[in-house]
Amino acid sequence: LSHHLRTEKEIFDKLRSLEFNNATIKAANARLKDEKYLDDKIYAENFVRTQANLQAAGPLVISQKLKLVGIPNTDIEAALAVYETNDQMENALSLAEKYQKHYSKNSIIKQKQKINQALYAKGYDSDLIKATIDKLVFEEDNQQQLENARRTINH
């Protein structure tokens, strides 16, 4: 508990691995909850804020990660409610701009595909991804397009 917040499932799994019986584990969890050291709702809220602010993760990835550590769906939904669409759009747009620079040597179609894939992998839904890509400005670089075509033909 001293390093960071834990979930009830994490405590259960750790104590189980140390071969404590179920009654002892339940008593330990109950005491930790009573003393406010263990709260899955607070864990979920902090996790959502951290993932959104530091990782720019989308709600789908955050939800999956919370499920893996045993957070109930109701707590996940409540925690994700704080991650507003505007904040998601801001994070997705920042990521998309970064990916756009990274894939700038590709054709515009390829850039859009790569950005779409990257944002999807980060956990954003398709509607938000489409809206994000629509906000980007793509410029045709005719010289780069010609080099891409030559490279494709020569391979």
PDB file of N, CA, C and O in Angstrom, residues 90-142:
ATOM      1  N   GLU A  90      -9.055  16.981 -26.983  1.00  0.00           N
ATOM      2  CA  GLU A  90      -7.788  17.699 -26.845  1.00  0.00           C
ATOM      3  C   GLU A  90      -6.607  16.723 -26.842  1.00  0.00           C
ATOM      4  O   GLU A  90      -5.613  16.933 -27.537  1.00  0.00           O
ATOM      5  N   ASN A  91      -6.725  15.642 -26.069  1.00  0.00           N
ATOM      6  CA  ASN A  91      -5.662  14.637 -26.026  1.00  0.00           C
ATOM      7  C   ASN A  91      -5.483  13.954 -27.378  1.00  0.00           C
ATOM      8  O   ASN A  91      -4.356  13.762 -27.845  1.00  0.00           O
ATOM      9  N   ALA A  92      -6.592  13.586 -27.995  1.00  0.00           N
ATOM     10  CA  ALA A  92      -6.534  12.898 -29.289  1.00  0.00           C
ATOM     11  C   ALA A  92      -5.920  13.813 -30.352  1.00  0.00           C
ATOM     12  O   ALA A  92      -5.110  13.356 -31.168  1.00  0.00           O
ATOM     13  N   LEU A  93      -6.280  15.083 -30.333  1.00  0.00           N
ATOM     14  CA  LEU A  93      -5.745  16.028 -31.314  1.00  0.00           C
ATOM     15  C   LEU A  93      -4.241  16.216 -31.120  1.00  0.00           C
ATOM     16  O   LEU A  93      -3.481  16.237 -32.097  1.00  0.00           O
ATOM     17  N   SER A  94      -3.813  16.302 -29.887  1.00  0.00           N
ATOM     18  CA  SER A  94      -2.384  16.435 -29.605  1.00  0.00           C
ATOM     19  C   SER A  94      -1.621  15.214 -30.117  1.00  0.00           C
ATOM     20  O   SER A  94      -0.566  15.343 -30.753  1.00  0.00           O
ATOM     21  N   LEU A  95      -2.160  14.030 -29.855  1.00  0.00           N
ATOM     22  CA  LEU A  95      -1.541  12.799 -30.358  1.00  0.00           C
ATOM     23  C   LEU A  95      -1.556  12.763 -31.883  1.00  0.00           C
ATOM     24  O   LEU A  95      -0.561  12.397 -32.512  1.00  0.00           O
ATOM     25  N   ALA A  96      -2.682  13.128 -32.467  1.00  0.00           N
ATOM     26  CA  ALA A  96      -2.826  13.084 -33.925  1.00  0.00           C
ATOM     27  C   ALA A  96      -1.805  14.003 -34.602  1.00  0.00           C
ATOM     28  O   ALA A  96      -1.216  13.628 -35.619  1.00  0.00           O
ATOM     29  N   GLU A  97      -1.598  15.175 -34.028  1.00  0.00           N
ATOM     30  CA  GLU A  97      -0.608  16.094 -34.595  1.00  0.00           C
ATOM     31  C   GLU A  97       0.795  15.498 -34.519  1.00  0.00           C
ATOM     32  O   GLU A  97       1.596  15.638 -35.442  1.00  0.00           O
ATOM     33  N   LYS A  98       1.072  14.828 -33.417  1.00  0.00           N
ATOM     34  CA  LYS A  98       2.373  14.169 -33.259  1.00  0.00           C
ATOM     35  C   LYS A  98       2.539  13.067 -34.308  1.00  0.00           C
ATOM     36  O   LYS A  98       3.578  12.970 -34.970  1.00  0.00           O
ATOM     37  N   TYR A  99       1.505  12.258 -34.477  1.00  0.00           N
ATOM     38  CA  TYR A  99       1.560  11.174 -35.465  1.00  0.00           C
ATOM     39  C   TYR A  99       1.618  11.736 -36.889  1.00  0.00           C
ATOM     40  O   TYR A  99       2.268  11.157 -37.754  1.00  0.00           O
ATOM     41  N   GLN A 100       0.947  12.841 -37.114  1.00  0.00           N
ATOM     42  CA  GLN A 100       0.965  13.451 -38.443  1.00  0.00           C
ATOM     43  C   GLN A 100       2.391  13.853 -38.816  1.00  0.00           C
ATOM     44  O   GLN A 100       2.829  13.634 -39.950  1.00  0.00           O
ATOM     45  N   LYS A 101       3.119  14.432 -37.881  1.00  0.00           N
ATOM     46  CA  LYS A 101       4.516  14.796 -38.136  1.00  0.00           C
ATOM     47  C   LYS A 101       5.355  13.545 -38.395  1.00  0.00           C
ATOM     48  O   LYS A 101       6.198  13.526 -39.284  1.00  0.00           O
ATOM     49  N   HIS A 102       5.095  12.514 -37.598  1.00  0.00           N
ATOM     50  CA  HIS A 102       5.853  11.269 -37.730  1.00  0.00           C
ATOM     51  C   HIS A 102       5.650  10.614 -39.094  1.00  0.00           C
ATOM     52  O   HIS A 102       6.582  10.064 -39.672  1.00  0.00           O
ATOM     53  N   TYR A 103       4.431  10.666 -39.589  1.00  0.00           N
ATOM     54  CA  TYR A 103       4.090  10.009 -40.860  1.00  0.00           C
ATOM     55  C   TYR A 103       4.032  10.990 -42.028  1.00  0.00           C
ATOM     56  O   TYR A 103       3.466  10.678 -43.072  1.00  0.00           O
ATOM     57  N   SER A 104       4.631  12.151 -41.894  1.00  0.00           N
ATOM     58  CA  SER A 104       4.516  13.196 -42.914  1.00  0.00           C
ATOM     59  C   SER A 104       5.074  12.793 -44.275  1.00  0.00           C
ATOM     60  O   SER A 104       4.686  13.347 -45.295  1.00  0.00           O
ATOM     61  N   LYS A 105       5.972  11.832 -44.318  1.00  0.00           N
ATOM     62  CA  LYS A 105       6.542  11.403 -45.603  1.00  0.00           C
ATOM     63  C   LYS A 105       5.588  10.482 -46.370  1.00  0.00           C
ATOM     64  O   LYS A 105       5.813  10.209 -47.538  1.00  0.00           O
ATOM     65  N   ASN A 106       4.552  10.026 -45.717  1.00  0.00           N
ATOM     66  CA  ASN A 106       3.564   9.162 -46.368  1.00  0.00           C
ATOM     67  C   ASN A 106       2.524  10.005 -47.102  1.00  0.00           C
ATOM     68  O   ASN A 106       2.388  11.195 -46.855  1.00  0.00           O
ATOM     69  N   SER A 107       1.766   9.351 -47.968  1.00  0.00           N
ATOM     70  CA  SER A 107       0.668  10.039 -48.645  1.00  0.00           C
ATOM     71  C   SER A 107      -0.373  10.446 -47.601  1.00  0.00           C
ATOM     72  O   SER A 107      -0.403   9.909 -46.497  1.00  0.00           O
ATOM     73  N   ILE A 108      -1.222  11.372 -47.982  1.00  0.00           N
ATOM     74  CA  ILE A 108      -2.244  11.847 -47.057  1.00  0.00           C
ATOM     75  C   ILE A 108      -3.163  10.704 -46.632  1.00  0.00           C
ATOM     76  O   ILE A 108      -3.512  10.583 -45.464  1.00  0.00           O
ATOM     77  N   ILE A 109      -3.529   9.861 -47.566  1.00  0.00           N
ATOM     78  CA  ILE A 109      -4.391   8.719 -47.244  1.00  0.00           C
ATOM     79  C   ILE A 109      -3.709   7.817 -46.222  1.00  0.00           C
ATOM     80  O   ILE A 109      -4.306   7.400 -45.238  1.00  0.00           O
ATOM     81  N   LYS A 110      -2.434   7.540 -46.441  1.00  0.00           N
ATOM     82  CA  LYS A 110      -1.666   6.681 -45.537  1.00  0.00           C
ATOM     83  C   LYS A 110      -1.508   7.355 -44.170  1.00  0.00           C
ATOM     84  O   LYS A 110      -1.609   6.694 -43.132  1.00  0.00           O
ATOM     85  N   GLN A 111      -1.283   8.667 -44.177  1.00  0.00           N
ATOM     86  CA  GLN A 111      -1.183   9.400 -42.916  1.00  0.00           C
ATOM     87  C   GLN A 111      -2.469   9.246 -42.103  1.00  0.00           C
ATOM     88  O   GLN A 111      -2.426   8.952 -40.911  1.00  0.00           O
ATOM     89  N   LYS A 112      -3.591   9.445 -42.777  1.00  0.00           N
ATOM     90  CA  LYS A 112      -4.881   9.338 -42.087  1.00  0.00           C
ATOM     91  C   LYS A 112      -5.097   7.931 -41.547  1.00  0.00           C
ATOM     92  O   LYS A 112      -5.599   7.760 -40.429  1.00  0.00           O
ATOM     93  N   GLN A 113      -4.721   6.920 -42.325  1.00  0.00           N
ATOM     94  CA  GLN A 113      -4.856   5.537 -41.862  1.00  0.00           C
ATOM     95  C   GLN A 113      -3.998   5.281 -40.626  1.00  0.00           C
ATOM     96  O   GLN A 113      -4.460   4.681 -39.653  1.00  0.00           O
ATOM     97  N   LYS A 114      -2.754   5.737 -40.683  1.00  0.00           N
ATOM     98  CA  LYS A 114      -1.832   5.522 -39.564  1.00  0.00           C
ATOM     99  C   LYS A 114      -2.305   6.260 -38.310  1.00  0.00           C
ATOM    100  O   LYS A 114      -2.235   5.717 -37.201  1.00  0.00           O
ATOM    101  N   ILE A 115      -2.778   7.476 -38.471  1.00  0.00           N
ATOM    102  CA  ILE A 115      -3.281   8.246 -37.336  1.00  0.00           C
ATOM    103  C   ILE A 115      -4.508   7.554 -36.753  1.00  0.00           C
ATOM    104  O   ILE A 115      -4.638   7.411 -35.536  1.00  0.00           O
ATOM    105  N   ASN A 116      -5.402   7.110 -37.632  1.00  0.00           N
ATOM    106  CA  ASN A 116      -6.598   6.392 -37.197  1.00  0.00           C
ATOM    107  C   ASN A 116      -6.213   5.170 -36.373  1.00  0.00           C
ATOM    108  O   ASN A 116      -6.741   4.949 -35.284  1.00  0.00           O
ATOM    109  N   GLN A 117      -5.282   4.362 -36.880  1.00  0.00           N
ATOM    110  CA  GLN A 117      -4.843   3.153 -36.176  1.00  0.00           C
ATOM    111  C   GLN A 117      -4.224   3.492 -34.816  1.00  0.00           C
ATOM    112  O   GLN A 117      -4.489   2.825 -33.819  1.00  0.00           O
ATOM    113  N   ALA A 118      -3.385   4.525 -34.798  1.00  0.00           N
ATOM    114  CA  ALA A 118      -2.706   4.898 -33.559  1.00  0.00           C
ATOM    115  C   ALA A 118      -3.698   5.370 -32.494  1.00  0.00           C
ATOM    116  O   ALA A 118      -3.599   4.989 -31.321  1.00  0.00           O
ATOM    117  N   LEU A 119      -4.664   6.188 -32.901  1.00  0.00           N
ATOM    118  CA  LEU A 119      -5.658   6.679 -31.944  1.00  0.00           C
ATOM    119  C   LEU A 119      -6.569   5.556 -31.466  1.00  0.00           C
ATOM    120  O   LEU A 119      -6.958   5.515 -30.297  1.00  0.00           O
ATOM    121  N   TYR A 120      -6.892   4.642 -32.356  1.00  0.00           N
ATOM    122  CA  TYR A 120      -7.709   3.495 -31.966  1.00  0.00           C
ATOM    123  C   TYR A 120      -6.952   2.649 -30.935  1.00  0.00           C
ATOM    124  O   TYR A 120      -7.512   2.217 -29.934  1.00  0.00           O
ATOM    125  N   ALA A 121      -5.662   2.446 -31.180  1.00  0.00           N
ATOM    126  CA  ALA A 121      -4.843   1.671 -30.250  1.00  0.00           C
ATOM    127  C   ALA A 121      -4.727   2.364 -28.892  1.00  0.00           C
ATOM    128  O   ALA A 121      -4.576   1.705 -27.860  1.00  0.00           O
ATOM    129  N   LYS A 122      -4.818   3.680 -28.883  1.00  0.00           N
ATOM    130  CA  LYS A 122      -4.765   4.438 -27.638  1.00  0.00           C
ATOM    131  C   LYS A 122      -6.101   4.413 -26.889  1.00  0.00           C
ATOM    132  O   LYS A 122      -6.192   4.891 -25.760  1.00  0.00           O
ATOM    133  N   GLY A 123      -7.166   3.895 -27.539  1.00  0.00           N
ATOM    134  CA  GLY A 123      -8.433   3.728 -26.838  1.00  0.00           C
ATOM    135  C   GLY A 123      -9.510   4.749 -27.130  1.00  0.00           C
ATOM    136  O   GLY A 123     -10.454   4.894 -26.361  1.00  0.00           O
ATOM    137  N   TYR A 124      -9.382   5.448 -28.245  1.00  0.00           N
ATOM    138  CA  TYR A 124     -10.413   6.419 -28.613  1.00  0.00           C
ATOM    139  C   TYR A 124     -11.436   5.764 -29.536  1.00  0.00           C
ATOM    140  O   TYR A 124     -11.095   4.879 -30.311  1.00  0.00           O
ATOM    141  N   ASP A 125     -12.693   6.219 -29.453  1.00  0.00           N
ATOM    142  CA  ASP A 125     -13.731   5.620 -30.296  1.00  0.00           C
ATOM    143  C   ASP A 125     -13.701   6.234 -31.694  1.00  0.00           C
ATOM    144  O   ASP A 125     -13.134   7.303 -31.917  1.00  0.00           O
ATOM    145  N   SER A 126     -14.328   5.549 -32.636  1.00  0.00           N
ATOM    146  CA  SER A 126     -14.223   5.916 -34.051  1.00  0.00           C
ATOM    147  C   SER A 126     -14.804   7.304 -34.357  1.00  0.00           C
ATOM    148  O   SER A 126     -14.262   8.018 -35.200  1.00  0.00           O
ATOM    149  N   ASP A 127     -15.870   7.702 -33.691  1.00  0.00           N
ATOM    150  CA  ASP A 127     -16.446   9.023 -33.941  1.00  0.00           C
ATOM    151  C   ASP A 127     -15.476  10.133 -33.532  1.00  0.00           C
ATOM    152  O   ASP A 127     -15.299  11.115 -34.251  1.00  0.00           O
ATOM    153  N   LEU A 128     -14.853   9.972 -32.377  1.00  0.00           N
ATOM    154  CA  LEU A 128     -13.905  10.969 -31.915  1.00  0.00           C
ATOM    155  C   LEU A 128     -12.664  10.986 -32.808  1.00  0.00           C
ATOM    156  O   LEU A 128     -12.129  12.050 -33.120  1.00  0.00           O
ATOM    157  N   ILE A 129     -12.234   9.822 -33.259  1.00  0.00           N
ATOM    158  CA  ILE A 129     -11.083   9.742 -34.163  1.00  0.00           C
ATOM    159  C   ILE A 129     -11.384  10.478 -35.461  1.00  0.00           C
ATOM    160  O   ILE A 129     -10.575  11.272 -35.940  1.00  0.00           O
ATOM    161  N   LYS A 130     -12.568  10.231 -36.010  1.00  0.00           N
ATOM    162  CA  LYS A 130     -12.945  10.890 -37.270  1.00  0.00           C
ATOM    163  C   LYS A 130     -12.969  12.412 -37.084  1.00  0.00           C
ATOM    164  O   LYS A 130     -12.433  13.156 -37.903  1.00  0.00           O
ATOM    165  N   ALA A 131     -13.572  12.869 -35.995  1.00  0.00           N
ATOM    166  CA  ALA A 131     -13.637  14.308 -35.726  1.00  0.00           C
ATOM    167  C   ALA A 131     -12.242  14.897 -35.542  1.00  0.00           C
ATOM    168  O   ALA A 131     -11.967  16.013 -35.994  1.00  0.00           O
ATOM    169  N   THR A 132     -11.359  14.139 -34.931  1.00  0.00           N
ATOM    170  CA  THR A 132      -9.983  14.602 -34.719  1.00  0.00           C
ATOM    171  C   THR A 132      -9.247  14.723 -36.045  1.00  0.00           C
ATOM    172  O   THR A 132      -8.602  15.741 -36.315  1.00  0.00           O
ATOM    173  N   ILE A 133      -9.345  13.696 -36.867  1.00  0.00           N
ATOM    174  CA  ILE A 133      -8.665  13.717 -38.166  1.00  0.00           C
ATOM    175  C   ILE A 133      -9.216  14.835 -39.040  1.00  0.00           C
ATOM    176  O   ILE A 133      -8.475  15.485 -39.774  1.00  0.00           O
ATOM    177  N   ASP A 134     -10.516  15.110 -38.929  1.00  0.00           N
ATOM    178  CA  ASP A 134     -11.126  16.195 -39.699  1.00  0.00           C
ATOM    179  C   ASP A 134     -10.559  17.561 -39.301  1.00  0.00           C
ATOM    180  O   ASP A 134     -10.582  18.500 -40.103  1.00  0.00           O
ATOM    181  N   LYS A 135     -10.058  17.686 -38.077  1.00  0.00           N
ATOM    182  CA  LYS A 135      -9.503  18.966 -37.621  1.00  0.00           C
ATOM    183  C   LYS A 135      -8.069  19.194 -38.102  1.00  0.00           C
ATOM    184  O   LYS A 135      -7.579  20.309 -38.054  1.00  0.00           O
ATOM    185  N   LEU A 136      -7.415  18.124 -38.538  1.00  0.00           N
ATOM    186  CA  LEU A 136      -6.030  18.256 -38.994  1.00  0.00           C
ATOM    187  C   LEU A 136      -5.970  18.880 -40.380  1.00  0.00           C
ATOM    188  O   LEU A 136      -6.877  18.714 -41.189  1.00  0.00           O
ATOM    189  N   VAL A 137      -4.894  19.592 -40.641  1.00  0.00           N
ATOM    190  CA  VAL A 137      -4.658  20.190 -41.953  1.00  0.00           C
ATOM    191  C   VAL A 137      -3.580  19.365 -42.637  1.00  0.00           C
ATOM    192  O   VAL A 137      -2.463  19.241 -42.135  1.00  0.00           O
ATOM    193  N   PHE A 138      -3.939  18.794 -43.778  1.00  0.00           N
ATOM    194  CA  PHE A 138      -2.996  17.988 -44.548  1.00  0.00           C
ATOM    195  C   PHE A 138      -2.588  18.775 -45.784  1.00  0.00           C
ATOM    196  O   PHE A 138      -3.433  19.318 -46.476  1.00  0.00           O
ATOM    197  N   GLU A 139      -1.297  18.837 -46.011  1.00  0.00           N
ATOM    198  CA  GLU A 139      -0.796  19.560 -47.171  1.00  0.00           C
ATOM    199  C   GLU A 139      -0.127  18.576 -48.116  1.00  0.00           C
ATOM    200  O   GLU A 139       0.640  17.721 -47.692  1.00  0.00           O
ATOM    201  N   GLU A 140      -0.448  18.734 -49.381  1.00  0.00           N
ATOM    202  CA  GLU A 140       0.173  17.899 -50.416  1.00  0.00           C
ATOM    203  C   GLU A 140       1.601  18.369 -50.647  1.00  0.00           C
ATOM    204  O   GLU A 140       1.833  19.543 -50.893  1.00  0.00           O
ATOM    205  N   ASP A 141       2.525  17.474 -50.561  1.00  0.00           N
ATOM    206  CA  ASP A 141       3.908  17.761 -50.920  1.00  0.00           C
ATOM    207  C   ASP A 141       4.162  16.985 -52.198  1.00  0.00           C
ATOM    208  O   ASP A 141       4.429  15.782 -52.167  1.00  0.00           O
ATOM    209  N   ASN A 142       4.045  17.672 -53.323  1.00  0.00           N
ATOM    210  CA  ASN A 142       4.149  17.003 -54.617  1.00  0.00           C
ATOM    211  C   ASN A 142       5.476  16.286 -54.794  1.00  0.00           C
ATOM    212  O   ASN A 142       5.528  15.184 -55.341  1.00  0.00           O
TER     213      ASN A 142
END
